[in-house]
CSV table of C-alpha atoms in Angstrom, one decimal:
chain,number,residue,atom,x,y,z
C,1,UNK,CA,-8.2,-0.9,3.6
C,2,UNK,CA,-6.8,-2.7,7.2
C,3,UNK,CA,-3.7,-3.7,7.1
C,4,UNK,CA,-2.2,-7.1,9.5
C,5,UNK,CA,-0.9,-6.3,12.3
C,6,UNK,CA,1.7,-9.5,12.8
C,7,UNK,CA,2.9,-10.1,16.2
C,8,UNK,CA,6.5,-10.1,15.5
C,9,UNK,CA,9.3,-12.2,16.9
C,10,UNK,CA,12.5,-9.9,17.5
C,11,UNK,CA,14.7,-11.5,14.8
C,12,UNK,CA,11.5,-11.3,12.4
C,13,UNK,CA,11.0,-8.0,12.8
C,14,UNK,CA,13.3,-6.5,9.7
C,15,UNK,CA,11.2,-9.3,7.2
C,16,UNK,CA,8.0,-7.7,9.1
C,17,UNK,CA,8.8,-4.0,8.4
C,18,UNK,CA,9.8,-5.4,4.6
C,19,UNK,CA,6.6,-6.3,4.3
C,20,UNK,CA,5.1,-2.5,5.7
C,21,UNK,CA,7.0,-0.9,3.1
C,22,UNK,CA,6.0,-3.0,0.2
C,23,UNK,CA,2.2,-2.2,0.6
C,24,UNK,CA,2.7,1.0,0.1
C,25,UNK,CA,1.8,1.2,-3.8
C,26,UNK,CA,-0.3,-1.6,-4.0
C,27,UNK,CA,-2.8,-0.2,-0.5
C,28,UNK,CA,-3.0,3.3,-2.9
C,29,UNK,CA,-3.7,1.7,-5.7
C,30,UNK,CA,-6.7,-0.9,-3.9
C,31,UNK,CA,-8.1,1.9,-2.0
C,32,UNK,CA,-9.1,4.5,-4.7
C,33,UNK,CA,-7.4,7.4,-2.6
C,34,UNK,CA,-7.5,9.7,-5.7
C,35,UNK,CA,-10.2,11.4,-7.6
C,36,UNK,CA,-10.4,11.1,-11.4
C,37,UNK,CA,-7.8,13.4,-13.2
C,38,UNK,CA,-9.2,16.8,-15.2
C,39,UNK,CA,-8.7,17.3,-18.6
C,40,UNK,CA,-6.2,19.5,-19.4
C,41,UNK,CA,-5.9,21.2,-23.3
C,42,UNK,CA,-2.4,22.6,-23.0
C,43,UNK,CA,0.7,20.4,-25.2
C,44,UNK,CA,3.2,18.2,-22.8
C,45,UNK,CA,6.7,18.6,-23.0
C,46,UNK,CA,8.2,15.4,-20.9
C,47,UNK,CA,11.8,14.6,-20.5
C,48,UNK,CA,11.7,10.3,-20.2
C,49,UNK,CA,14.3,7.9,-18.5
C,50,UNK,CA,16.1,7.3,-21.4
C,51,UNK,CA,16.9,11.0,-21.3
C,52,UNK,CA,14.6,12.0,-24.6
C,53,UNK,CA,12.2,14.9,-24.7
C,54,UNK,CA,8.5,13.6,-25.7
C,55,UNK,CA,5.8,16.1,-27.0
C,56,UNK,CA,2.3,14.9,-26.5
C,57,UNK,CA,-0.6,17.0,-27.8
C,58,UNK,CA,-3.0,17.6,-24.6
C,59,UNK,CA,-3.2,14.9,-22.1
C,60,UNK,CA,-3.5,11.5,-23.5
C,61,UNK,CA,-6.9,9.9,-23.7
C,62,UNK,CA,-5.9,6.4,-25.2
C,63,UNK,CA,-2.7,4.6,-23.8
C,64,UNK,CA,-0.9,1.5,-23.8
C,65,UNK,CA,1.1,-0.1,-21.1
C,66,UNK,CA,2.8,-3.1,-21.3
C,67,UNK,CA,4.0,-3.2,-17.5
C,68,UNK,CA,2.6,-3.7,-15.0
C,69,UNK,CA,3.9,-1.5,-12.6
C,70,UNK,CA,2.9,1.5,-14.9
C,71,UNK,CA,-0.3,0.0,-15.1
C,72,UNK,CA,-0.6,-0.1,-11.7
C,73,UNK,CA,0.3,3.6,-11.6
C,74,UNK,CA,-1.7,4.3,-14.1
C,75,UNK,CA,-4.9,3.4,-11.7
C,76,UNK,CA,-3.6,5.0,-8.7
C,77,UNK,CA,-3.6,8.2,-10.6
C,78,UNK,CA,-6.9,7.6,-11.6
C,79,UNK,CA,-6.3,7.1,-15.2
C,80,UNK,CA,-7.7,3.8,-16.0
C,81,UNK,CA,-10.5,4.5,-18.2
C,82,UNK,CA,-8.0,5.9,-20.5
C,83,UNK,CA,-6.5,2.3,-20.9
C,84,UNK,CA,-6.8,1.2,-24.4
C,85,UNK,CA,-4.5,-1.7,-24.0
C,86,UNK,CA,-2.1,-3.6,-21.1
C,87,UNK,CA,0.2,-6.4,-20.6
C,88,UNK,CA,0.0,-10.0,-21.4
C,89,UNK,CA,-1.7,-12.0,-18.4
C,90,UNK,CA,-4.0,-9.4,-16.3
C,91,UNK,CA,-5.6,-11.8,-14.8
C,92,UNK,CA,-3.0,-12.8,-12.6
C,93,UNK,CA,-2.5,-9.6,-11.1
C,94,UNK,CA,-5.3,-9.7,-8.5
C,95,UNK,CA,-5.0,-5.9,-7.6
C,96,UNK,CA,-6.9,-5.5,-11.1
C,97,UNK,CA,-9.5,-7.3,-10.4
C,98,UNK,CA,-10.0,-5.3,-7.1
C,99,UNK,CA,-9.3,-1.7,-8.2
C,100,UNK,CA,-10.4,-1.6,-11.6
C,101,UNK,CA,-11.8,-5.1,-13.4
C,102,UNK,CA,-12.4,-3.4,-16.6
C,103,UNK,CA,-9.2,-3.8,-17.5
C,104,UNK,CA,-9.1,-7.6,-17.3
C,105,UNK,CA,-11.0,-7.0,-20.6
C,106,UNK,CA,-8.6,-5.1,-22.5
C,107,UNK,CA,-6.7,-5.9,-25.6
C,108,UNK,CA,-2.6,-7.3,-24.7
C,109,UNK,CA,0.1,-5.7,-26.0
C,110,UNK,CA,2.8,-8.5,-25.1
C,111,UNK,CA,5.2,-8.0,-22.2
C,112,UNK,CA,8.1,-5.9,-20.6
C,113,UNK,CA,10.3,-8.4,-22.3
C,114,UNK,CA,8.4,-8.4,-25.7
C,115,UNK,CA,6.2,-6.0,-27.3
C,116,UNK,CA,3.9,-6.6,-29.9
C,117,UNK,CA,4.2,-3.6,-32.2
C,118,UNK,CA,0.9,-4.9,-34.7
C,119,UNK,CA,-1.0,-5.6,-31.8
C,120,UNK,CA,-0.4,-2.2,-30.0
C,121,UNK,CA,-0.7,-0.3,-33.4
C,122,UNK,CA,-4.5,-1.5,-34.1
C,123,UNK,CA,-5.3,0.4,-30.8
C,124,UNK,CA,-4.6,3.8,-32.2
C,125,UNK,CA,-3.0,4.6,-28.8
C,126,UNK,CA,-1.6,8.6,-28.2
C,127,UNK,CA,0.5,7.8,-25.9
C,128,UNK,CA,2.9,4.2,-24.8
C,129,UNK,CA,4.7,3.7,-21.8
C,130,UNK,CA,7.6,1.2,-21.9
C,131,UNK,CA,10.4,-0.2,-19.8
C,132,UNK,CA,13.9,1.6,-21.1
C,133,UNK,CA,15.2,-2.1,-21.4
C,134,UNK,CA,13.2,-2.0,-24.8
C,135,UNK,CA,15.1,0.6,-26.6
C,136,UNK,CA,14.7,-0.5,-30.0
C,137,UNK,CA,10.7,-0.5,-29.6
C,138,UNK,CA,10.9,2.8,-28.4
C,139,UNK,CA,12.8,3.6,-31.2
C,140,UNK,CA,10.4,2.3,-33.7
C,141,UNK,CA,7.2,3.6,-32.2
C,142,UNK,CA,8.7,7.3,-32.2
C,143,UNK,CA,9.8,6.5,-35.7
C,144,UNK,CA,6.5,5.8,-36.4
C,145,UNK,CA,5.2,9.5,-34.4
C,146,UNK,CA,3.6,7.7,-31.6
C,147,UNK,CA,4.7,9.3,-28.1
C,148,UNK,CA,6.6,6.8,-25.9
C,149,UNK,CA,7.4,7.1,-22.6
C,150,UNK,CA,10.5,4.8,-21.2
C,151,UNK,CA,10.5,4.0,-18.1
C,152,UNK,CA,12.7,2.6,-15.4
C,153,UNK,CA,11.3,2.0,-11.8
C,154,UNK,CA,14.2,-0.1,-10.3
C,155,UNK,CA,14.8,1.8,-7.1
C,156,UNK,CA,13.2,4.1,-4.8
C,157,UNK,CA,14.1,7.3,-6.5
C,158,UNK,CA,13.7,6.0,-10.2
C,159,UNK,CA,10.6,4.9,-9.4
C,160,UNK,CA,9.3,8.5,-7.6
C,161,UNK,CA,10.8,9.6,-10.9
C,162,UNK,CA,8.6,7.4,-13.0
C,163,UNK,CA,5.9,8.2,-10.9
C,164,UNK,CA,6.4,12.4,-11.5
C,165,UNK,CA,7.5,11.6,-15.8
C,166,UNK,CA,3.9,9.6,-15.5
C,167,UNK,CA,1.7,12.2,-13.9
C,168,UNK,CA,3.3,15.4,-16.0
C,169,UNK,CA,2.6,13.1,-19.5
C,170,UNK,CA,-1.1,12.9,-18.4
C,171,UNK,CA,-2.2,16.3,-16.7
C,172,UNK,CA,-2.2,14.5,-13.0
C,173,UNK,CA,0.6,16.1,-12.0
C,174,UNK,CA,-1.1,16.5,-8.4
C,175,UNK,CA,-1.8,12.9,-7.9
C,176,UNK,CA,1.3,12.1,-8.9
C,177,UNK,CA,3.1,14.2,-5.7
C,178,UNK,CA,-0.2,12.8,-3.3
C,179,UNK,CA,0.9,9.3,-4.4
C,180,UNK,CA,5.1,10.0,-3.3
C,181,UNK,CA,3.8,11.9,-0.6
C,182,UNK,CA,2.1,8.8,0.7
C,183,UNK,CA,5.0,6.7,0.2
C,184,UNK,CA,7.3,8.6,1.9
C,185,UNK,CA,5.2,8.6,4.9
C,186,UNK,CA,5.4,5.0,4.7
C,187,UNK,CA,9.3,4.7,4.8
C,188,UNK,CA,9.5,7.8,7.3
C,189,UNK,CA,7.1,5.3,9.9
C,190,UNK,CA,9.3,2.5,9.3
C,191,UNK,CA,12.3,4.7,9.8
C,192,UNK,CA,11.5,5.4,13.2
C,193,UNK,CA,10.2,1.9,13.9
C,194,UNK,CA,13.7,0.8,13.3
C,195,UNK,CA,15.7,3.2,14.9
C,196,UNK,CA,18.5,1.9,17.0
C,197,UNK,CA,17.6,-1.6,16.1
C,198,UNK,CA,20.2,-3.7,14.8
C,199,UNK,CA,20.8,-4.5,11.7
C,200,UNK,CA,20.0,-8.0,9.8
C,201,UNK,CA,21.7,-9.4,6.5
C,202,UNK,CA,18.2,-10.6,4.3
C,203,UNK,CA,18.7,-13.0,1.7
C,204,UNK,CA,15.7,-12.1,-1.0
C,205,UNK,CA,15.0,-14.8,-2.9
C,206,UNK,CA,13.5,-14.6,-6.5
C,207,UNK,CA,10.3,-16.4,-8.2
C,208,UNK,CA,11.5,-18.9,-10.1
C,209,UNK,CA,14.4,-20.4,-8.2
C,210,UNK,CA,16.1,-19.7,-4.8
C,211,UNK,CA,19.5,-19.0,-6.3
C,212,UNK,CA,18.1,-16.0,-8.1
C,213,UNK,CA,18.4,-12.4,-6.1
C,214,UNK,CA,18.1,-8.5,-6.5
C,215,UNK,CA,21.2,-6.8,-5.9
C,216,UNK,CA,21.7,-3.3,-5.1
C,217,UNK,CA,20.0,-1.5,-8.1
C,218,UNK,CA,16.9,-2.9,-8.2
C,219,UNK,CA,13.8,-1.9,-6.5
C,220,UNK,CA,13.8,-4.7,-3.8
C,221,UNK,CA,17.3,-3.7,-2.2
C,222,UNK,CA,15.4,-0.5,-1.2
C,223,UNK,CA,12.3,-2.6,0.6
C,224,UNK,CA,15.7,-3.7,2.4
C,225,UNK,CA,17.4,-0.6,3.2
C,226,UNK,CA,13.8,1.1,3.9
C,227,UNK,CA,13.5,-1.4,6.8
C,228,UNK,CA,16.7,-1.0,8.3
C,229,UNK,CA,18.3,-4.2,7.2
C,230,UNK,CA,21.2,-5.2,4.6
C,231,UNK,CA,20.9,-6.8,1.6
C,232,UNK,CA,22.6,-9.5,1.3
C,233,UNK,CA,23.2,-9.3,-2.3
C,234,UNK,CA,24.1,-5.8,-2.2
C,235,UNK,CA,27.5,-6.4,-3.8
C,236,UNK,CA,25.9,-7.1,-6.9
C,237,UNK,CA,25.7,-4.4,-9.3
C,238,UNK,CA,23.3,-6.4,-12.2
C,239,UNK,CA,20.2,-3.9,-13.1
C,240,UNK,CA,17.6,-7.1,-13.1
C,241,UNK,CA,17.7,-10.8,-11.2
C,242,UNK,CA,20.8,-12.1,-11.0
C,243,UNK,CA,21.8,-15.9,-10.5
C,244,UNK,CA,23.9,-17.1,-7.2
C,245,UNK,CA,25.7,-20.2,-6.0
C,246,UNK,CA,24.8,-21.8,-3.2
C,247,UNK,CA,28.4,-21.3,-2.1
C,248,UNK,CA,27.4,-17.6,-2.9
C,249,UNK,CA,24.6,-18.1,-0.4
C,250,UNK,CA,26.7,-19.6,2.2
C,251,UNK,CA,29.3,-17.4,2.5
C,252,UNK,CA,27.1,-14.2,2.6
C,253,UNK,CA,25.3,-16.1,5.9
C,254,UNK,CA,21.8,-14.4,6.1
C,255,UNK,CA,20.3,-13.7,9.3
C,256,UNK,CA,17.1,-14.5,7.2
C,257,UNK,CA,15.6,-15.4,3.9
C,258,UNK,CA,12.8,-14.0,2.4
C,259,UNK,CA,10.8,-15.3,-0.6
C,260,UNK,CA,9.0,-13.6,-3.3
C,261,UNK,CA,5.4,-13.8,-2.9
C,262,UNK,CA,4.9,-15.7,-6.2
C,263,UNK,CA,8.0,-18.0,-5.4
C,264,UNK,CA,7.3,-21.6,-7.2
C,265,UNK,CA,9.2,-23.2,-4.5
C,266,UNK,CA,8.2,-23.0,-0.5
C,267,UNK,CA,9.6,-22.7,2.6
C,268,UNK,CA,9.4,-26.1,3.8
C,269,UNK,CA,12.1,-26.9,0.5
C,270,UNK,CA,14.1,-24.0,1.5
C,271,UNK,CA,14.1,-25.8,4.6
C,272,UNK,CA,15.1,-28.6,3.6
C,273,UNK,CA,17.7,-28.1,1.3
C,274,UNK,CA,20.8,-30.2,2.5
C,275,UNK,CA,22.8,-27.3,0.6
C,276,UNK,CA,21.8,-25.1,3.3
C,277,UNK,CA,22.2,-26.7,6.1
C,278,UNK,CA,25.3,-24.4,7.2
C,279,UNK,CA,23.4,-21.5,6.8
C,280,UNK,CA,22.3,-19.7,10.4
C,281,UNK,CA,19.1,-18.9,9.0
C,282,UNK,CA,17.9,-22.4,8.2
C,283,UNK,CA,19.2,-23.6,11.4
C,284,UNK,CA,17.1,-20.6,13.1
C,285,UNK,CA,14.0,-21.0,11.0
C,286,UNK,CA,14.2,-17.9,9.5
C,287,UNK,CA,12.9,-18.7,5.9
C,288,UNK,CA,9.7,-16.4,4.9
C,289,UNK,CA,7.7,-15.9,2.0
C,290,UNK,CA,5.5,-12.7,1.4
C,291,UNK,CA,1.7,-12.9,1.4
C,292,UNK,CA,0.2,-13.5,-2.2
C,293,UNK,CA,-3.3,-12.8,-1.5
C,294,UNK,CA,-3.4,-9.5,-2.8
C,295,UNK,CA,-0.5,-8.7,-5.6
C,296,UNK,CA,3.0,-9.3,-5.6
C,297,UNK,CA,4.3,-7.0,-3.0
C,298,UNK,CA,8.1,-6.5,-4.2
């Protein structure tokens, strides 16, 4: 895969570099830079991220995911004919399509947000990997003996975590490390790329509304920090999108806001917004969104 090149404007260089780290997963995953995992007969003991031991009887040959980042794992280890069932909506992730279109086929199984237990039960499945914000289906599917992973990718370590708790419940323990290996390559490039450069406040703006933001425990604060720039919201300690003012916005002054790729709202409104006018960033043009060509790259 050949990645842009963007000729880069000095104060658009921290959004640029952003953008370098957040291709990391999604380039592995389109490129089929792992070979096809090898049964393994011996029983699994895995610890999850809710802190409870799993035992799965050989590596798992029918599995259910209901998000899609594990999903996306899930084919960058190589594992996606083992997919019995995924996530409401495949069709709008295009990365599917690209790495592994079988699955737009698949049975759903409802979302990160809400499972559905009947529908994931008819699959048969040996082995479930949830977010930990759904506790109480957890509970119910061990209560019912089906193996269930919970999982909780929201920053750069968890998800390297998630990454190593995936790999060790299905006998690719190997790809797993290539697959971290990789991305830490890809923050230690833009390390250097942004060494002695200084530092700009981004603004990241979520999907559905430019008042909504990732503070400092969620996975996008680290794209941030990865590229030598401060988050903004970083003062906020909420695990998942949290809603701002737009006196909020204004008195955290961004040297530049960023949209999510799938944003319903575009630059041009951002732009403008009469609410904004005092910020430096609308007065500098510094309002981007990231590509959506490919997948959602935060």
């Amino acid at each position: 895969m050949k990645l842009f090149q963007p000729k880069l404007k000095t104060r658009s260089r921290s959004v640029a570099l952003i953008l370098i780290l957040a291709i990391s997963l999604t380039a592995l995953t389109g490129c089929g830079y792992f070979v096809k995992p090898q049964a393994v007969n011996d029983s699994i003991v895995v610890t999850d991220q809710l802190g409870r031991t799993i035992n799965i009887q050989n590596p798992p040959q029918r599995i259910i995911s209901s998000y899609y980042i594990s999903t996306s794992l899930l084919i960058a280890l190589g594992l996606e004919d083992r997919l019995v069932g995924i996530e409401d909506k495949p069709s709008k992730r295009p990365i599917y399509e690209l790495s592994a279109p079988q699955l737009l086929t698949l049975p759903t199984v409802g979302t990160a947000k809400d499972f559905n237990l009947e529908a994931a039960l008819a699959l048969k499945p040996d082995l479930v990997i949830l977010p930990t914000r759904l506790k109480d289906t957890i509970q119910t599917l061990d209560g019912l003996g089906i193996p269930v992973l919970g999982i909780n990718p929201e920053n750069t370590q968890l998800l390297n975590e998630t990454i190593q708790l995936i790999g060790q419940a299905t006998g690719t323990s190997a790809r797993a490390t290539q697959l971290i290996d990789y991305s830490a390559r890809v923050h230690n490039q833009v390390s250097k790329l942004t060494t002695g450069k200084s530092q700009q406040v981004i603004y990241l703006a979520g999907n559905s509304d430019l008042l909504l933001t990732a503070g400092a425990k969620m996975y996008q604060s680290s794209l941030i920090t990865g590229a030598g720039a401060i988050n903004a919201a970083a003062e906020l300690t909420d695990t998942y999108w949290t809603n701002i003012s737009y006196e909020q916005l204004l008195a955290w002054q961004p040297d530049s806001i960023v949209l999510a790729s799938d944003a319903t709202y575009t630059t041009e409104s951002v732009m403008q917004n009469q609410a904004l006018a005092g910020l430096m960033a609308i007065q500098n043009q510094q309002v981007f969104q990231m590509p959506n060509s490919l997948e959602a790259w935060d």
